[in-house]
Coordinates of C-alpha atoms in Angstrom, one line a residue:
X1 CA 0.1 -0.3 -0.3
X2 CA 2.7 2.7 0.5
X3 CA 4.1 1.5 -3.1
X4 CA 1.2 2.9 -4.2
X5 CA 0.8 5.9 -2.1
X6 CA 4.3 7.0 -3.0
X7 CA 3.8 6.5 -6.8
X8 CA 0.9 8.6 -7.0
X9 CA 2.4 11.5 -5.3
X10 CA 4.7 10.8 -7.8
X11 CA 2.6 11.1 -10.8
X12 CA 0.8 14.6 -9.2
X13 CA 3.9 16.1 -9.3
X14 CA 4.2 15.6 -12.9
X15 CA 1.0 15.9 -13.9
X16 CA 2.0 19.3 -12.1
X17 CA 4.1 20.3 -14.1
X18 CA 3.3 18.6 -17.3
X19 CA 0.6 18.9 -19.4
X20 CA 0.5 15.7 -21.4
X21 CA -2.1 13.4 -20.7
X22 CA -0.6 10.2 -19.1
X23 CA -1.8 6.6 -19.4
X24 CA -2.5 4.0 -17.2
X25 CA 0.9 2.7 -19.7
X26 CA 3.3 4.8 -18.1
X27 CA 1.8 4.7 -14.9
X28 CA 2.7 1.7 -15.1
X29 CA 6.3 2.2 -15.9
X30 CA 6.8 5.0 -13.6
X31 CA 5.5 2.4 -10.7
X32 CA 8.2 -0.3 -12.0
X33 CA 10.8 2.1 -12.7
X34 CA 10.9 2.8 -9.0
X35 CA 14.4 2.1 -7.6
X36 CA 11.8 2.0 -4.2
X37 CA 11.6 -2.0 -2.5
X38 CA 8.5 -2.7 -0.2
X39 CA 8.9 -4.8 2.7
X40 CA 5.3 -5.3 2.1
X41 CA 4.2 -8.3 4.8
X42 CA 0.9 -9.6 4.8
X43 CA -0.9 -11.5 8.4
X44 CA -1.1 -14.9 9.0
X45 CA -4.8 -16.3 8.2
X46 CA -6.9 -16.8 11.1
X47 CA -6.7 -20.4 11.9
X48 CA -9.1 -22.7 11.5
X49 CA -10.0 -24.7 15.1
X50 CA -9.1 -28.2 15.4
X51 CA -11.6 -30.9 15.0
X52 CA -12.7 -32.5 18.2
X53 CA -11.9 -36.1 18.4
X54 CA -14.5 -38.7 18.4
X55 CA -15.4 -39.7 21.9
X56 CA -13.6 -43.0 22.6
X57 CA -16.1 -45.8 23.7
X58 CA -14.4 -48.5 26.0
X59 CA -14.9 -51.9 24.9
X60 CA -16.7 -54.4 27.5
X61 CA -15.3 -58.0 25.4
X62 CA -14.4 -60.6 26.8
X63 CA -11.3 -62.3 25.6
X64 CA -12.8 -65.2 26.0
X65 CA -15.3 -64.9 23.5
X66 CA -13.4 -62.3 21.4
X67 CA -10.9 -65.5 21.0
X68 CA -14.6 -68.1 20.6
X69 CA -15.7 -65.5 17.6
X70 CA -12.6 -65.2 15.3
X71 CA -12.9 -63.3 12.7
X72 CA -16.3 -64.1 12.7
X73 CA -18.8 -61.1 11.8
X74 CA -21.4 -59.5 15.2
X75 CA -23.3 -56.5 15.8
X76 CA -22.1 -54.4 18.8
X77 CA -24.5 -53.1 21.3
X78 CA -23.8 -50.2 22.8
X79 CA -25.4 -50.3 26.8
X80 CA -25.0 -47.4 29.3
X81 CA -24.1 -49.6 32.7
X82 CA -25.2 -48.4 36.0
X83 CA -22.5 -45.7 36.3
X84 CA -23.3 -43.4 33.1
X85 CA -21.3 -45.1 30.7
X86 CA -21.3 -46.3 27.5
X87 CA -20.5 -49.1 27.0
X88 CA -19.2 -51.5 24.2
X89 CA -21.1 -54.9 23.6
X90 CA -20.8 -58.3 21.7
X91 CA -24.8 -59.4 22.9
X92 CA -28.2 -57.1 22.8
X93 CA -28.9 -56.0 26.9
X94 CA -30.2 -58.4 29.8
X95 CA -34.0 -56.2 29.7
X96 CA -34.5 -56.0 26.1
X97 CA -34.6 -59.6 25.7
X98 CA -36.3 -60.3 28.8
X99 CA -38.7 -58.1 27.0
X100 CA -38.9 -60.1 23.8
X101 CA -39.6 -63.6 25.5
X102 CA -42.5 -61.8 27.3
X103 CA -43.9 -59.7 24.6
X104 CA -47.4 -60.8 22.7
X105 CA -46.8 -62.0 19.2
X106 CA -50.4 -61.7 18.5
X107 CA -50.9 -59.6 15.9
X108 CA -52.4 -56.0 16.9
X109 CA -56.3 -55.2 16.1
X110 CA -56.8 -52.2 13.7
X111 CA -58.9 -49.7 13.3
X112 CA -61.4 -48.7 11.6
X113 CA -64.1 -49.9 8.5
X114 CA -62.3 -51.8 6.6
X115 CA -60.9 -53.8 9.4
X116 CA -64.5 -54.7 10.1
X117 CA -66.4 -55.4 7.2
X118 CA -63.5 -58.0 6.7
X119 CA -63.8 -58.9 9.7
X120 CA -67.5 -59.8 9.6
X121 CA -66.9 -61.5 5.9
X122 CA -64.8 -64.3 7.5
X123 CA -67.1 -67.1 8.5
X124 CA -65.3 -69.8 10.5
X125 CA -64.7 -73.2 9.2
X126 CA -65.1 -76.1 11.2
X127 CA -62.0 -77.7 13.2
X128 CA -59.6 -79.4 10.5
X129 CA -60.0 -83.7 10.9
X130 CA -57.1 -85.6 11.3
X131 CA -56.1 -86.8 7.4
X132 CA -56.4 -91.2 7.8
X133 CA -52.4 -92.0 8.1
X134 CA -52.2 -90.2 11.4
X135 CA -55.3 -92.1 12.1
X136 CA -54.0 -94.7 11.1
X137 CA -50.2 -94.3 13.0
X138 CA -52.5 -93.2 16.5
X139 CA -54.4 -96.8 16.1
X140 CA -51.7 -98.9 16.3
X141 CA -49.2 -97.1 17.9
X142 CA -51.0 -96.0 20.3
X143 CA -54.4 -96.8 21.1
X144 CA -54.7 -99.7 23.5
X145 CA -54.5 -102.7 21.6
X146 CA -57.9 -105.4 22.5
X147 CA -58.1 -107.5 24.9
X148 CA -58.9 -111.2 26.2
X149 CA -62.6 -110.2 27.0
X150 CA -62.2 -111.9 30.6
X151 CA -59.6 -109.9 31.3
X152 CA -61.6 -107.1 29.8
X153 CA -64.3 -107.9 33.0
X154 CA -61.6 -107.7 35.1
X155 CA -60.0 -104.8 35.2
X156 CA -63.5 -103.4 35.0
X157 CA -64.3 -105.0 38.4
X158 CA -67.1 -107.4 37.8
X159 CA -65.2 -110.1 39.0
X160 CA -62.3 -111.7 39.1
X161 CA -61.4 -113.8 36.1
X162 CA -62.3 -117.1 36.6
X163 CA -65.4 -115.4 37.7
X164 CA -65.3 -114.2 35.2
X165 CA -64.8 -116.4 32.6
X166 CA -67.5 -119.2 34.6
X167 CA -70.4 -115.5 33.4
X168 CA -69.4 -115.5 30.0
X169 CA -69.4 -119.4 30.1
X170 CA -73.7 -118.8 31.8
X171 CA -74.3 -116.3 28.6
X172 CA -74.1 -113.8 30.7
X173 CA -72.5 -111.7 28.1
X174 CA -73.2 -110.0 25.5
X175 CA -70.9 -108.5 22.8
X176 CA -72.0 -105.9 19.9
X177 CA -75.6 -107.2 20.5
X178 CA -73.8 -110.8 20.1
X179 CA -74.1 -113.7 23.4
X180 CA -71.2 -114.6 23.9
X181 CA -69.5 -117.8 25.1
X182 CA -65.5 -117.7 24.3
X183 CA -63.4 -115.7 27.5
X184 CA -60.3 -115.4 24.5
X185 CA -62.6 -112.6 22.2
X186 CA -60.6 -110.1 21.8
X187 CA -62.6 -107.1 22.6
X188 CA -61.8 -102.9 22.9
X189 CA -64.0 -101.5 25.3
X190 CA -64.2 -98.2 23.9
X191 CA -65.6 -99.4 20.2
X192 CA -67.0 -102.2 21.3
X193 CA -70.5 -102.2 23.9
X194 CA -70.7 -104.6 26.4
X195 CA -73.1 -106.1 28.5
X196 CA -72.8 -108.3 31.8
X197 CA -76.2 -109.1 33.3
X198 CA -77.8 -105.9 31.4
X199 CA -75.7 -103.1 32.6
X200 CA -73.5 -102.1 30.5
X201 CA -69.6 -102.2 30.9
X202 CA -67.3 -98.3 30.6
X203 CA -65.7 -97.5 27.9
X204 CA -63.0 -96.5 30.1
X205 CA -61.5 -98.5 32.7
X206 CA -60.3 -97.6 35.8
X207 CA -56.0 -96.4 36.1
X208 CA -53.6 -98.8 37.0
X209 CA -53.4 -99.0 40.8
X210 CA -50.3 -100.0 42.9
X211 CA -50.8 -100.3 47.0
X212 CA -48.5 -101.5 50.0
X213 CA -50.4 -102.5 52.6
X214 CA -48.8 -103.7 55.9
X215 CA -51.2 -106.4 56.5
X216 CA -52.2 -106.3 60.3
X217 CA -52.7 -109.9 62.3
X218 CA -55.7 -111.4 61.7
X219 CA -56.6 -110.8 58.3
X220 CA -56.8 -113.1 55.7
X221 CA -55.9 -112.3 51.9
X222 CA -58.8 -112.9 50.0
X223 CA -61.2 -111.5 47.6
X224 CA -64.5 -113.1 48.4
X225 CA -67.4 -110.6 49.4
X226 CA -68.3 -113.5 52.7
X227 CA -65.3 -113.0 54.3
X228 CA -65.4 -110.4 56.8
X229 CA -62.1 -109.8 58.0
X230 CA -61.0 -109.6 54.6
X231 CA -58.2 -106.6 53.8
X232 CA -60.1 -105.5 51.4
X233 CA -61.8 -104.3 53.5
X234 CA -59.1 -102.3 54.8
X235 CA -59.3 -100.0 51.2
X236 CA -63.2 -98.9 51.8
X237 CA -62.4 -95.4 52.0
X238 CA -60.0 -96.2 48.7
X239 CA -62.6 -97.5 47.3
X240 CA -65.4 -94.6 48.3
X241 CA -63.7 -91.4 47.3
X242 CA -62.3 -92.8 44.2
X243 CA -64.8 -91.0 42.6
X244 CA -63.8 -87.5 43.9
X245 CA -60.0 -89.0 42.3
X246 CA -60.5 -89.8 39.3
X247 CA -64.0 -88.9 37.6
X248 CA -65.3 -89.9 35.4
X249 CA -63.6 -94.1 35.8
X250 CA -65.7 -96.5 37.2
X251 CA -64.4 -98.4 40.7
X252 CA -61.2 -100.7 40.6
X253 CA -61.8 -104.0 41.7
X254 CA -58.0 -104.8 43.5
X255 CA -56.7 -107.9 44.8
X256 CA -53.3 -109.6 46.6
X257 CA -50.5 -109.9 44.6
X258 CA -49.5 -113.6 46.2
X259 CA -50.9 -114.5 49.9
X260 CA -49.8 -114.1 53.2
X261 CA -51.6 -115.9 56.4
X262 CA -54.0 -114.9 58.4
X263 CA -51.2 -114.7 62.2
X264 CA -48.8 -113.2 59.7
X265 CA -48.1 -109.3 59.7
X266 CA -45.8 -106.8 57.7
X267 CA -45.9 -105.9 53.5
X268 CA -47.8 -107.7 51.0
X269 CA -48.8 -106.1 47.6
X270 CA -52.4 -104.9 46.0
X271 CA -53.2 -104.0 42.5
X272 CA -55.9 -103.9 40.0
X273 CA -53.1 -104.7 36.7
X274 CA -53.6 -108.4 36.5
X275 CA -50.6 -108.3 34.1
X276 CA -48.2 -106.8 37.2
X277 CA -49.3 -109.3 40.0
X278 CA -48.3 -112.3 37.1
X279 CA -44.9 -111.2 36.7
X280 CA -43.7 -110.7 40.2
X281 CA -45.4 -113.5 41.2
X282 CA -43.8 -116.0 39.3
X283 CA -41.4 -118.5 40.3
X284 CA -39.1 -116.8 37.0
X285 CA -39.2 -113.0 38.3
X286 CA -36.7 -115.5 41.4
X287 CA -37.1 -112.1 44.2
X288 CA -36.5 -112.9 47.3
X289 CA -38.6 -112.1 50.4
X290 CA -37.6 -111.0 54.0
X291 CA -39.3 -112.2 57.1
X292 CA -39.0 -112.0 60.9
X293 CA -39.2 -114.6 62.7
X294 CA -39.6 -114.1 66.4
X295 CA -39.2 -117.4 68.4
X296 CA -39.9 -118.7 72.0
X297 CA -37.2 -120.0 73.9
X298 CA -33.5 -119.7 72.6
X299 CA -32.4 -120.0 69.8
X300 CA -28.1 -121.8 69.0
X301 CA -25.9 -122.4 66.2
X302 CA -27.7 -125.9 65.5
X303 CA -30.8 -124.2 64.9
X304 CA -29.7 -121.8 62.4
X305 CA -27.2 -124.9 60.6
X306 CA -31.0 -126.3 60.3
X307 CA -32.9 -123.8 59.1
X308 CA -30.3 -123.0 56.5
X309 CA -30.0 -126.8 54.8
X310 CA -33.8 -126.4 54.2
X311 CA -37.1 -128.3 54.5
X312 CA -39.4 -130.1 52.2
X313 CA -42.1 -128.6 51.5
X314 CA -45.0 -130.1 48.7
X315 CA -42.3 -132.7 47.8
X316 CA -40.0 -129.6 47.3
X317 CA -36.7 -129.7 49.0
X318 CA -36.4 -125.6 50.0
X319 CA -33.4 -124.0 51.3
X320 CA -33.1 -120.1 51.6
X321 CA -31.0 -117.7 51.1
X322 CA -30.1 -116.4 54.7
X323 CA -30.2 -116.9 57.9
X324 CA -29.3 -114.7 61.0
X325 CA -29.6 -114.3 64.3
X326 CA -30.9 -110.5 65.1
X327 CA -28.9 -109.3 68.3
X328 CA -31.1 -108.4 71.9
X329 CA -33.0 -104.8 71.8
X330 CA -34.0 -104.1 75.3
X331 CA -37.8 -103.4 74.4
X332 CA -37.5 -107.4 72.7
X333 CA -36.9 -109.7 74.6
X334 CA -37.4 -113.2 72.4
X335 CA -35.2 -113.3 70.1
X336 CA -35.3 -112.6 66.2
X337 CA -34.3 -114.3 63.0
X338 CA -34.0 -112.6 59.4
X339 CA -34.7 -115.4 57.1
X340 CA -35.1 -114.5 53.3
X341 CA -36.3 -117.0 50.8
X342 CA -37.1 -116.7 47.1
X343 CA -39.6 -119.1 46.3
X344 CA -42.4 -118.6 48.2
X345 CA -44.1 -121.7 48.8
X346 CA -46.7 -122.2 50.8
X347 CA -46.2 -121.5 54.7
X348 CA -42.5 -122.0 53.7
X349 CA -40.5 -120.0 55.9
X350 CA -42.4 -121.8 59.2
X351 CA -41.7 -124.8 58.1
X352 CA -38.7 -124.1 58.0
X353 CA -38.2 -122.8 61.8
X354 CA -40.6 -126.4 62.3
X355 CA -38.1 -128.3 60.8
X356 CA -35.2 -126.9 63.3
X357 CA -37.1 -127.2 66.7
X358 CA -37.6 -123.8 67.0
X359 CA -41.6 -122.6 68.6
X360 CA -42.8 -119.2 66.1
X361 CA -44.0 -116.9 68.0
X362 CA -44.6 -113.4 65.3
X363 CA -44.0 -113.0 61.3
X364 CA -43.6 -110.4 59.7
X365 CA -42.3 -109.5 56.4
X366 CA -40.7 -106.6 55.6
X367 CA -39.3 -106.7 51.6
X368 CA -39.9 -107.3 48.2
X369 CA -37.5 -107.5 45.7
X370 CA -35.6 -104.1 46.5
X371 CA -38.9 -102.8 48.3
X372 CA -39.1 -102.1 51.8
X373 CA -42.4 -102.0 54.0
X374 CA -42.2 -98.1 54.8
X375 CA -40.9 -98.1 59.2
X376 CA -43.4 -94.9 59.8
X377 CA -46.2 -97.1 58.2
X378 CA -49.0 -98.9 60.8
X379 CA -50.7 -101.8 60.8
X380 CA -53.8 -101.7 58.5
X381 CA -52.2 -98.9 56.1
X382 CA -51.4 -98.4 53.3
X383 CA -49.5 -96.3 50.9
X384 CA -49.2 -95.8 46.9
X385 CA -46.2 -97.5 44.5
X386 CA -44.1 -95.3 42.6
X387 CA -42.2 -95.3 39.7
X388 CA -39.7 -96.1 41.6
X389 CA -40.8 -99.1 44.0
X390 CA -42.4 -100.7 41.1
X391 CA -38.8 -100.8 39.5
X392 CA -37.6 -101.9 42.7
X393 CA -40.2 -104.7 42.6
X394 CA -38.9 -105.8 38.8
X395 CA -42.0 -104.9 37.2
X396 CA -40.6 -104.2 33.5
X397 CA -43.9 -102.2 31.9

């Protein structure tokens, strides 16, 4: 700017002394021909503000999880922690997962006349039926197979299997309107119409029942109605409350698995499942039975040897699995023997004790197979068996 001002001053002075007009070329010549040096400087440009760096978000990751992911591409989630800081994690927040789990998947109803008209146009259709293939698979694999007529009558509680066969032979049973005199006839209670003495058999059979009874002394193991002191009379309350616990099912016909004589107490199994009773009572099951025998008088070593050698019962030599003299207890002054047998012949333990020259005062069965009589089960009381108890008894259903 100073150089321009000097040139202007020189030009003015010359213009005053000369009357010759000057052009722009003359002015440029005067400026460039001048020997004056100008120290021209310019102010530095205004510095621009540095851009603020992006906030660094701490990454809250687990090294072990990173190693597992490797080069796998995953979506990060930015979550604010309890202190208000933002963290980066590879899994969705727990609150979001909880809300997604509890969210309703049903479609929201739209408001408007159009939706109402569409809803009015929808006609309810009948529920689709199962296909033939599905019904065939159910009938072949899931439906109970047909059973013998005598077995169905016994399971329905009409009578025992032998008594049911007598009813069939007498012509008092009809199947689908025709008299049937063959107990081996296969029937299905759910499909076939069965009448006994003019009363129709229910379509649904009662559920299978498995009970363990602590039999008292003086009761016999018989289901005959004429017996006044049968173990079946101990289940009167159980049968009376059957309708409340199993509505719509007929009452079961209970019977004992095997027998205990009138003077023997302890464990006996009661059920309405004939196959179960046959399996665990058959000699092929080889179930051991443990008894506690209370003896009058003293027991010596020769008595134990005589019992262990066995005795002949019904022309069969029966030998016990083990014989043991139990330690004396203050509240039980009489000696007690623990005798284990597996054949279970009629009065086997009593005959073994008698053959050894001992006098038996009391006999109690405390175990069948792997199931032991509960210690807290009082005389005359029963308890339902669960699947574990049935397996301990050798039931392989």
